[in-house]
Amino acid sequence: MIRFILVCIAVIGYLILSIPLLIVEWIIGKFDPLKKEISSLRIIQAVFRFILWLTGVKVTVIGEENVPKDTPVLYIGNHRSYFDILLTYSRCPIRTGYVAKKEMEKFPLLSNWMKYLHCLFLDRSDIKQGLQTILTAVEKVKSGISICIFPEGTRNKNEDETDMLPFHDGSFKIATRAKCPIIPIAMSNTAQIWEAHFPTIKPCHVIVEYGKPIYPDELDKEDKKHLGAYTQNIIKEMLIKNKELI
């Protein structure tokens, strides 16, 4: 319970104390938008690494060399924990926006930082608005910003983490329309940080594996048609393999 309290203090404390920083970043953005975006990215990554340190989690990273450092990508990951965002975002080499649920936009300060970081808010109940979010994500990738999305649509609470929820195919239009590579991410054991024994945070071992880039245009017609299932199978294979390492 102590770790949970420390994490809460760190999150709330940072959001409150960062108000002047938000203003400074806004001013920087008026003169040099790129500098502001990169500095915001590095600030939040440092905060996320600190929070992960507070949890006591041990992170094993596999295949990070598969992530391009000079071109935007579409990250596709399985989703078991709120900490999945911290684990992955703290390692993004270039500007990256996450696709989050629309409800997150209601939280002041948090939503301000998310907007600084090119995060997009998806209304899952509005098909038309959802399509517009995907199109906005496409434009961000074309402008050099990576996008990360968890295409299960919500946290998977199934007992077996390899038993994933179906991937929403609409998520993959970002890659096919922006003509960018897909980086599959398999995250193992992340629910054991918090969700599996809520509200207690416990130290545990998690594995984050980055698969080789998937280039949709290089796939055969059938795999390209079922890009969601194709990517999900790759992630599932990594999850099964990494069970032995937990």
mmCIF file of C-alpha atoms in Angstrom:
data_model
loop_
_atom_site.group_PDB
_atom_site.id
_atom_site.type_symbol
_atom_site.label_atom_id
_atom_site.label_comp_id
_atom_site.label_asym_id
_atom_site.label_seq_id
_atom_site.Cartn_x
_atom_site.Cartn_y
_atom_site.Cartn_z
ATOM 1 C CA MET A 1 0.000 0.000 0.000
ATOM 2 C CA ILE A 2 2.950 2.327 0.646
ATOM 3 C CA ARG A 3 3.990 2.133 -3.015
ATOM 4 C CA PHE A 4 0.449 2.949 -4.113
ATOM 5 C CA ILE A 5 0.413 6.036 -1.873
ATOM 6 C CA LEU A 6 3.839 7.133 -3.149
ATOM 7 C CA VAL A 7 2.741 6.761 -6.765
ATOM 8 C CA CYS A 8 -0.433 8.779 -6.091
ATOM 9 C CA ILE A 9 1.599 11.519 -4.414
ATOM 10 C CA ALA A 10 4.052 11.556 -7.334
ATOM 11 C CA VAL A 11 1.305 11.796 -9.977
ATOM 12 C CA ILE A 12 -0.859 14.387 -8.218
ATOM 13 C CA GLY A 13 2.147 16.332 -6.999
ATOM 14 C CA TYR A 14 3.671 16.502 -10.456
ATOM 15 C CA LEU A 15 0.433 17.622 -12.116
ATOM 16 C CA ILE A 16 -0.002 20.446 -9.598
ATOM 17 C CA LEU A 17 3.633 21.539 -9.526
ATOM 18 C CA SER A 18 3.888 21.354 -13.312
ATOM 19 C CA ILE A 19 1.464 24.224 -13.880
ATOM 20 C CA PRO A 20 4.317 26.755 -14.257
ATOM 21 C CA LEU A 21 6.111 24.250 -16.487
ATOM 22 C CA LEU A 22 3.068 24.018 -18.741
ATOM 23 C CA ILE A 23 3.191 27.775 -19.137
ATOM 24 C CA VAL A 24 6.925 27.733 -19.902
ATOM 25 C CA GLU A 25 6.435 24.978 -22.469
ATOM 26 C CA TRP A 26 3.580 26.958 -24.047
ATOM 27 C CA ILE A 27 5.839 30.006 -24.379
ATOM 28 C CA ILE A 28 8.631 27.903 -25.900
ATOM 29 C CA GLY A 29 6.122 26.499 -28.361
ATOM 30 C CA LYS A 30 5.256 29.973 -29.587
ATOM 31 C CA PHE A 31 8.858 30.462 -30.746
ATOM 32 C CA ASP A 32 10.019 26.902 -31.469
ATOM 33 C CA PRO A 33 7.214 24.288 -31.620
ATOM 34 C CA LEU A 34 9.584 21.379 -32.301
ATOM 35 C CA LYS A 35 11.795 22.246 -29.333
ATOM 36 C CA LYS A 36 8.720 22.391 -27.094
ATOM 37 C CA GLU A 37 7.427 19.025 -28.309
ATOM 38 C CA ILE A 38 10.747 17.286 -27.715
ATOM 39 C CA SER A 39 11.267 18.884 -24.299
ATOM 40 C CA SER A 40 7.718 17.905 -23.254
ATOM 41 C CA LEU A 41 8.425 14.356 -24.390
ATOM 42 C CA ARG A 42 11.633 14.105 -22.366
ATOM 43 C CA ILE A 43 10.033 15.651 -19.263
ATOM 44 C CA ILE A 44 7.166 13.169 -19.234
ATOM 45 C CA GLN A 45 9.491 10.251 -19.969
ATOM 46 C CA ALA A 46 11.575 11.185 -16.925
ATOM 47 C CA VAL A 47 8.443 11.395 -14.768
ATOM 48 C CA PHE A 48 7.233 8.016 -16.036
ATOM 49 C CA ARG A 49 10.592 6.388 -15.303
ATOM 50 C CA PHE A 50 10.488 7.805 -11.774
ATOM 51 C CA ILE A 51 6.975 6.438 -11.199
ATOM 52 C CA LEU A 52 8.031 3.017 -12.488
ATOM 53 C CA TRP A 53 10.990 3.145 -10.083
ATOM 54 C CA LEU A 54 8.553 3.795 -7.225
ATOM 55 C CA THR A 55 6.602 0.651 -8.143
ATOM 56 C CA GLY A 56 9.732 -1.476 -7.820
ATOM 57 C CA VAL A 57 9.014 -3.137 -11.159
ATOM 58 C CA LYS A 58 11.850 -4.946 -12.920
ATOM 59 C CA VAL A 59 11.616 -4.430 -16.673
ATOM 60 C CA THR A 60 13.221 -6.705 -19.239
ATOM 61 C CA VAL A 61 13.231 -5.214 -22.724
ATOM 62 C CA ILE A 62 13.681 -7.392 -25.801
ATOM 63 C CA GLY A 63 14.052 -6.327 -29.425
ATOM 64 C CA GLU A 64 14.358 -2.590 -28.884
ATOM 65 C CA GLU A 65 16.711 -2.514 -31.858
ATOM 66 C CA ASN A 66 13.628 -3.186 -34.008
ATOM 67 C CA VAL A 67 12.297 0.312 -33.292
ATOM 68 C CA PRO A 68 13.391 2.841 -35.948
ATOM 69 C CA LYS A 69 15.004 5.945 -34.482
ATOM 70 C CA ASP A 70 14.568 8.163 -37.540
ATOM 71 C CA THR A 71 11.092 7.480 -38.866
ATOM 72 C CA PRO A 72 7.574 7.486 -37.379
ATOM 73 C CA VAL A 73 5.830 4.175 -36.764
ATOM 74 C CA LEU A 74 2.526 2.795 -35.563
ATOM 75 C CA TYR A 75 3.021 0.986 -32.265
ATOM 76 C CA ILE A 76 0.495 -1.792 -31.663
ATOM 77 C CA GLY A 77 0.403 -3.435 -28.238
ATOM 78 C CA ASN A 78 -1.654 -5.720 -26.052
ATOM 79 C CA HIS A 79 -3.224 -3.961 -23.076
ATOM 80 C CA ARG A 80 -3.490 -5.327 -19.540
ATOM 81 C CA SER A 81 -2.556 -2.439 -17.273
ATOM 82 C CA TYR A 82 -2.601 1.325 -16.922
ATOM 83 C CA PHE A 83 1.149 0.974 -16.500
ATOM 84 C CA ASP A 84 1.441 -0.245 -20.107
ATOM 85 C CA ILE A 85 1.460 3.416 -21.118
ATOM 86 C CA LEU A 86 4.310 4.287 -18.752
ATOM 87 C CA LEU A 87 6.330 1.232 -19.767
ATOM 88 C CA THR A 88 6.137 1.980 -23.474
ATOM 89 C CA TYR A 89 6.068 5.770 -23.567
ATOM 90 C CA SER A 90 9.180 6.075 -21.425
ATOM 91 C CA ARG A 91 11.108 4.332 -24.230
ATOM 92 C CA CYS A 92 9.835 6.149 -27.338
ATOM 93 C CA PRO A 93 12.858 7.534 -29.243
ATOM 94 C CA ILE A 94 10.961 10.259 -31.129
ATOM 95 C CA ARG A 95 7.786 12.299 -30.684
ATOM 96 C CA THR A 96 4.904 9.930 -30.081
ATOM 97 C CA GLY A 97 1.211 10.399 -29.454
ATOM 98 C CA TYR A 98 -1.093 7.825 -27.883
ATOM 99 C CA VAL A 99 -4.699 7.220 -28.789
ATOM 100 C CA ALA A 100 -6.661 7.424 -25.539
ATOM 101 C CA LYS A 101 -10.320 7.115 -24.675
ATOM 102 C CA LYS A 102 -12.352 10.325 -24.893
ATOM 103 C CA GLU A 103 -13.010 10.337 -21.141
ATOM 104 C CA MET A 104 -9.352 11.178 -20.464
ATOM 105 C CA GLU A 105 -9.852 14.611 -22.000
ATOM 106 C CA LYS A 106 -11.967 15.640 -18.991
ATOM 107 C CA PHE A 107 -9.020 15.579 -16.567
ATOM 108 C CA PRO A 108 -7.407 19.031 -16.277
ATOM 109 C CA LEU A 109 -3.596 19.281 -16.387
ATOM 110 C CA LEU A 110 -3.326 15.628 -17.443
ATOM 111 C CA SER A 111 -5.169 16.360 -20.686
ATOM 112 C CA ASN A 112 -3.030 19.476 -21.202
ATOM 113 C CA TRP A 113 0.140 17.398 -21.118
ATOM 114 C CA MET A 114 -1.451 14.760 -23.344
ATOM 115 C CA LYS A 115 -2.290 17.390 -25.949
ATOM 116 C CA TYR A 116 1.275 18.732 -25.764
ATOM 117 C CA LEU A 117 2.409 15.190 -26.564
ATOM 118 C CA HIS A 118 0.108 14.759 -29.594
ATOM 119 C CA CYS A 119 -2.224 12.322 -27.854
ATOM 120 C CA LEU A 120 -5.614 11.864 -29.503
ATOM 121 C CA PHE A 121 -8.916 11.256 -27.767
ATOM 122 C CA LEU A 122 -11.133 8.585 -29.288
ATOM 123 C CA ASP A 123 -14.890 8.513 -28.761
ATOM 124 C CA ARG A 124 -15.652 4.820 -29.154
ATOM 125 C CA SER A 125 -19.403 5.471 -29.247
ATOM 126 C CA ASP A 126 -19.230 7.814 -32.243
ATOM 127 C CA ILE A 127 -18.179 6.099 -35.477
ATOM 128 C CA LYS A 128 -17.867 9.356 -37.422
ATOM 129 C CA GLN A 129 -15.710 10.985 -34.755
ATOM 130 C CA GLY A 130 -13.673 7.796 -34.458
ATOM 131 C CA LEU A 131 -12.877 7.917 -38.176
ATOM 132 C CA GLN A 132 -11.817 11.550 -37.843
ATOM 133 C CA THR A 133 -9.442 10.574 -35.022
ATOM 134 C CA ILE A 134 -7.866 7.927 -37.255
ATOM 135 C CA LEU A 135 -7.452 10.455 -40.072
ATOM 136 C CA THR A 136 -5.830 12.912 -37.652
ATOM 137 C CA ALA A 137 -3.460 10.163 -36.547
ATOM 138 C CA VAL A 138 -2.550 9.530 -40.186
ATOM 139 C CA GLU A 139 -1.634 13.194 -40.635
ATOM 140 C CA LYS A 140 0.494 13.132 -37.483
ATOM 141 C CA VAL A 141 2.452 10.130 -38.750
ATOM 142 C CA LYS A 142 2.971 11.847 -42.101
ATOM 143 C CA SER A 143 4.372 14.847 -40.204
ATOM 144 C CA GLY A 144 6.937 12.692 -38.384
ATOM 145 C CA ILE A 145 5.109 11.746 -35.177
ATOM 146 C CA SER A 146 4.709 8.100 -34.144
ATOM 147 C CA ILE A 147 1.354 6.891 -32.880
ATOM 148 C CA CYS A 148 0.675 4.162 -30.320
ATOM 149 C CA ILE A 149 -2.670 2.439 -29.989
ATOM 150 C CA PHE A 150 -3.974 -0.560 -28.075
ATOM 151 C CA PRO A 151 -6.417 -2.038 -30.600
ATOM 152 C CA GLU A 152 -8.206 -4.266 -28.086
ATOM 153 C CA GLY A 153 -10.036 -1.038 -27.244
ATOM 154 C CA THR A 154 -9.868 -1.526 -23.481
ATOM 155 C CA ARG A 155 -7.817 -3.347 -20.871
ATOM 156 C CA ASN A 156 -7.972 -7.094 -21.307
ATOM 157 C CA LYS A 157 -9.029 -8.703 -18.007
ATOM 158 C CA ASN A 158 -8.974 -12.330 -19.170
ATOM 159 C CA GLU A 159 -7.102 -14.638 -16.812
ATOM 160 C CA ASP A 160 -4.679 -15.751 -19.526
ATOM 161 C CA GLU A 161 -2.902 -12.749 -21.016
ATOM 162 C CA THR A 162 -2.427 -14.616 -24.310
ATOM 163 C CA ASP A 163 -6.219 -14.708 -24.607
ATOM 164 C CA MET A 164 -6.472 -11.230 -26.085
ATOM 165 C CA LEU A 165 -9.588 -9.353 -27.089
ATOM 166 C CA PRO A 166 -10.126 -8.969 -30.856
ATOM 167 C CA PHE A 167 -8.064 -6.219 -32.451
ATOM 168 C CA HIS A 168 -10.118 -3.456 -34.048
ATOM 169 C CA ASP A 169 -9.123 -3.291 -37.705
ATOM 170 C CA GLY A 170 -9.730 0.450 -37.901
ATOM 171 C CA SER A 171 -6.577 1.056 -35.868
ATOM 172 C CA PHE A 172 -4.437 -0.339 -38.675
ATOM 173 C CA LYS A 173 -5.681 2.178 -41.233
ATOM 174 C CA ILE A 174 -3.187 4.555 -39.631
ATOM 175 C CA ALA A 175 -0.338 2.435 -40.987
ATOM 176 C CA THR A 176 -1.850 1.594 -44.361
ATOM 177 C CA ARG A 177 -2.831 5.191 -45.140
ATOM 178 C CA ALA A 178 0.329 6.792 -43.746
ATOM 179 C CA LYS A 179 2.463 4.009 -45.277
ATOM 180 C CA CYS A 180 4.483 3.572 -42.104
ATOM 181 C CA PRO A 181 5.802 0.397 -40.453
ATOM 182 C CA ILE A 182 3.942 -1.280 -37.609
ATOM 183 C CA ILE A 183 5.917 -2.165 -34.479
ATOM 184 C CA PRO A 184 4.158 -4.921 -32.495
ATOM 185 C CA ILE A 185 4.679 -4.723 -28.725
ATOM 186 C CA ALA A 186 4.091 -7.690 -26.422
ATOM 187 C CA MET A 187 3.844 -6.772 -22.745
ATOM 188 C CA SER A 188 3.945 -9.663 -20.296
ATOM 189 C CA ASN A 189 2.851 -9.717 -16.650
ATOM 190 C CA THR A 190 2.006 -6.000 -16.459
ATOM 191 C CA ALA A 191 -1.287 -6.587 -14.627
ATOM 192 C CA GLN A 192 0.788 -7.890 -11.707
ATOM 193 C CA ILE A 193 2.043 -4.369 -11.026
ATOM 194 C CA TRP A 194 -1.373 -3.207 -9.790
ATOM 195 C CA GLU A 195 -4.566 -4.506 -11.380
ATOM 196 C CA ALA A 196 -4.172 -8.136 -10.241
ATOM 197 C CA HIS A 197 -4.164 -7.099 -6.556
ATOM 198 C CA PHE A 198 -5.832 -3.667 -6.603
ATOM 199 C CA PRO A 199 -5.273 -1.309 -4.810
ATOM 200 C CA THR A 200 -1.846 -2.575 -3.781
ATOM 201 C CA ILE A 201 1.171 -1.989 -5.997
ATOM 202 C CA LYS A 202 3.712 -4.784 -5.791
ATOM 203 C CA PRO A 203 7.169 -5.183 -7.321
ATOM 204 C CA CYS A 204 7.179 -7.720 -10.122
ATOM 205 C CA HIS A 205 8.986 -8.673 -13.300
ATOM 206 C CA VAL A 206 7.533 -7.541 -16.616
ATOM 207 C CA ILE A 207 8.747 -8.073 -20.152
ATOM 208 C CA VAL A 208 8.348 -5.628 -23.001
ATOM 209 C CA GLU A 209 9.237 -7.082 -26.393
ATOM 210 C CA TYR A 210 9.307 -5.141 -29.649
ATOM 211 C CA GLY A 211 8.739 -7.273 -32.726
ATOM 212 C CA LYS A 212 10.278 -6.701 -36.112
ATOM 213 C CA PRO A 213 8.670 -3.945 -38.192
ATOM 214 C CA ILE A 214 5.685 -4.981 -40.264
ATOM 215 C CA TYR A 215 5.409 -3.258 -43.631
ATOM 216 C CA PRO A 216 1.781 -3.687 -44.782
ATOM 217 C CA ASP A 217 2.591 -3.160 -48.469
ATOM 218 C CA GLU A 218 5.032 -6.067 -48.340
ATOM 219 C CA LEU A 219 2.464 -8.564 -47.034
ATOM 220 C CA ASP A 220 0.506 -10.878 -49.275
ATOM 221 C CA LYS A 221 -3.070 -9.948 -50.093
ATOM 222 C CA GLU A 222 -4.683 -12.157 -47.430
ATOM 223 C CA ASP A 223 -2.456 -11.005 -44.558
ATOM 224 C CA LYS A 224 -2.907 -7.380 -45.563
ATOM 225 C CA LYS A 225 -6.666 -7.880 -45.623
ATOM 226 C CA HIS A 226 -6.560 -9.247 -42.049
ATOM 227 C CA LEU A 227 -3.793 -7.005 -40.742
ATOM 228 C CA GLY A 228 -5.250 -6.912 -37.232
ATOM 229 C CA ALA A 229 -5.289 -10.680 -36.846
ATOM 230 C CA TYR A 230 -1.843 -10.955 -38.459
ATOM 231 C CA THR A 231 -0.324 -8.496 -35.975
ATOM 232 C CA GLN A 232 -2.167 -10.033 -33.045
ATOM 233 C CA ASN A 233 -0.753 -13.475 -33.867
ATOM 234 C CA ILE A 234 2.780 -12.055 -33.788
ATOM 235 C CA ILE A 235 2.143 -10.473 -30.386
ATOM 236 C CA LYS A 236 0.599 -13.711 -29.102
ATOM 237 C CA GLU A 237 3.662 -15.699 -30.168
ATOM 238 C CA MET A 238 5.895 -13.296 -28.232
ATOM 239 C CA LEU A 239 3.668 -13.510 -25.150
ATOM 240 C CA ILE A 240 3.732 -17.310 -25.207
ATOM 241 C CA LYS A 241 7.516 -17.358 -25.646
ATOM 242 C CA ASN A 242 8.112 -14.900 -22.824
ATOM 243 C CA LYS A 243 5.978 -16.783 -20.289
ATOM 244 C CA GLU A 244 9.057 -18.869 -19.530
ATOM 245 C CA LEU A 245 11.052 -15.742 -18.634
ATOM 246 C CA ILE A 246 8.693 -14.361 -15.977
#
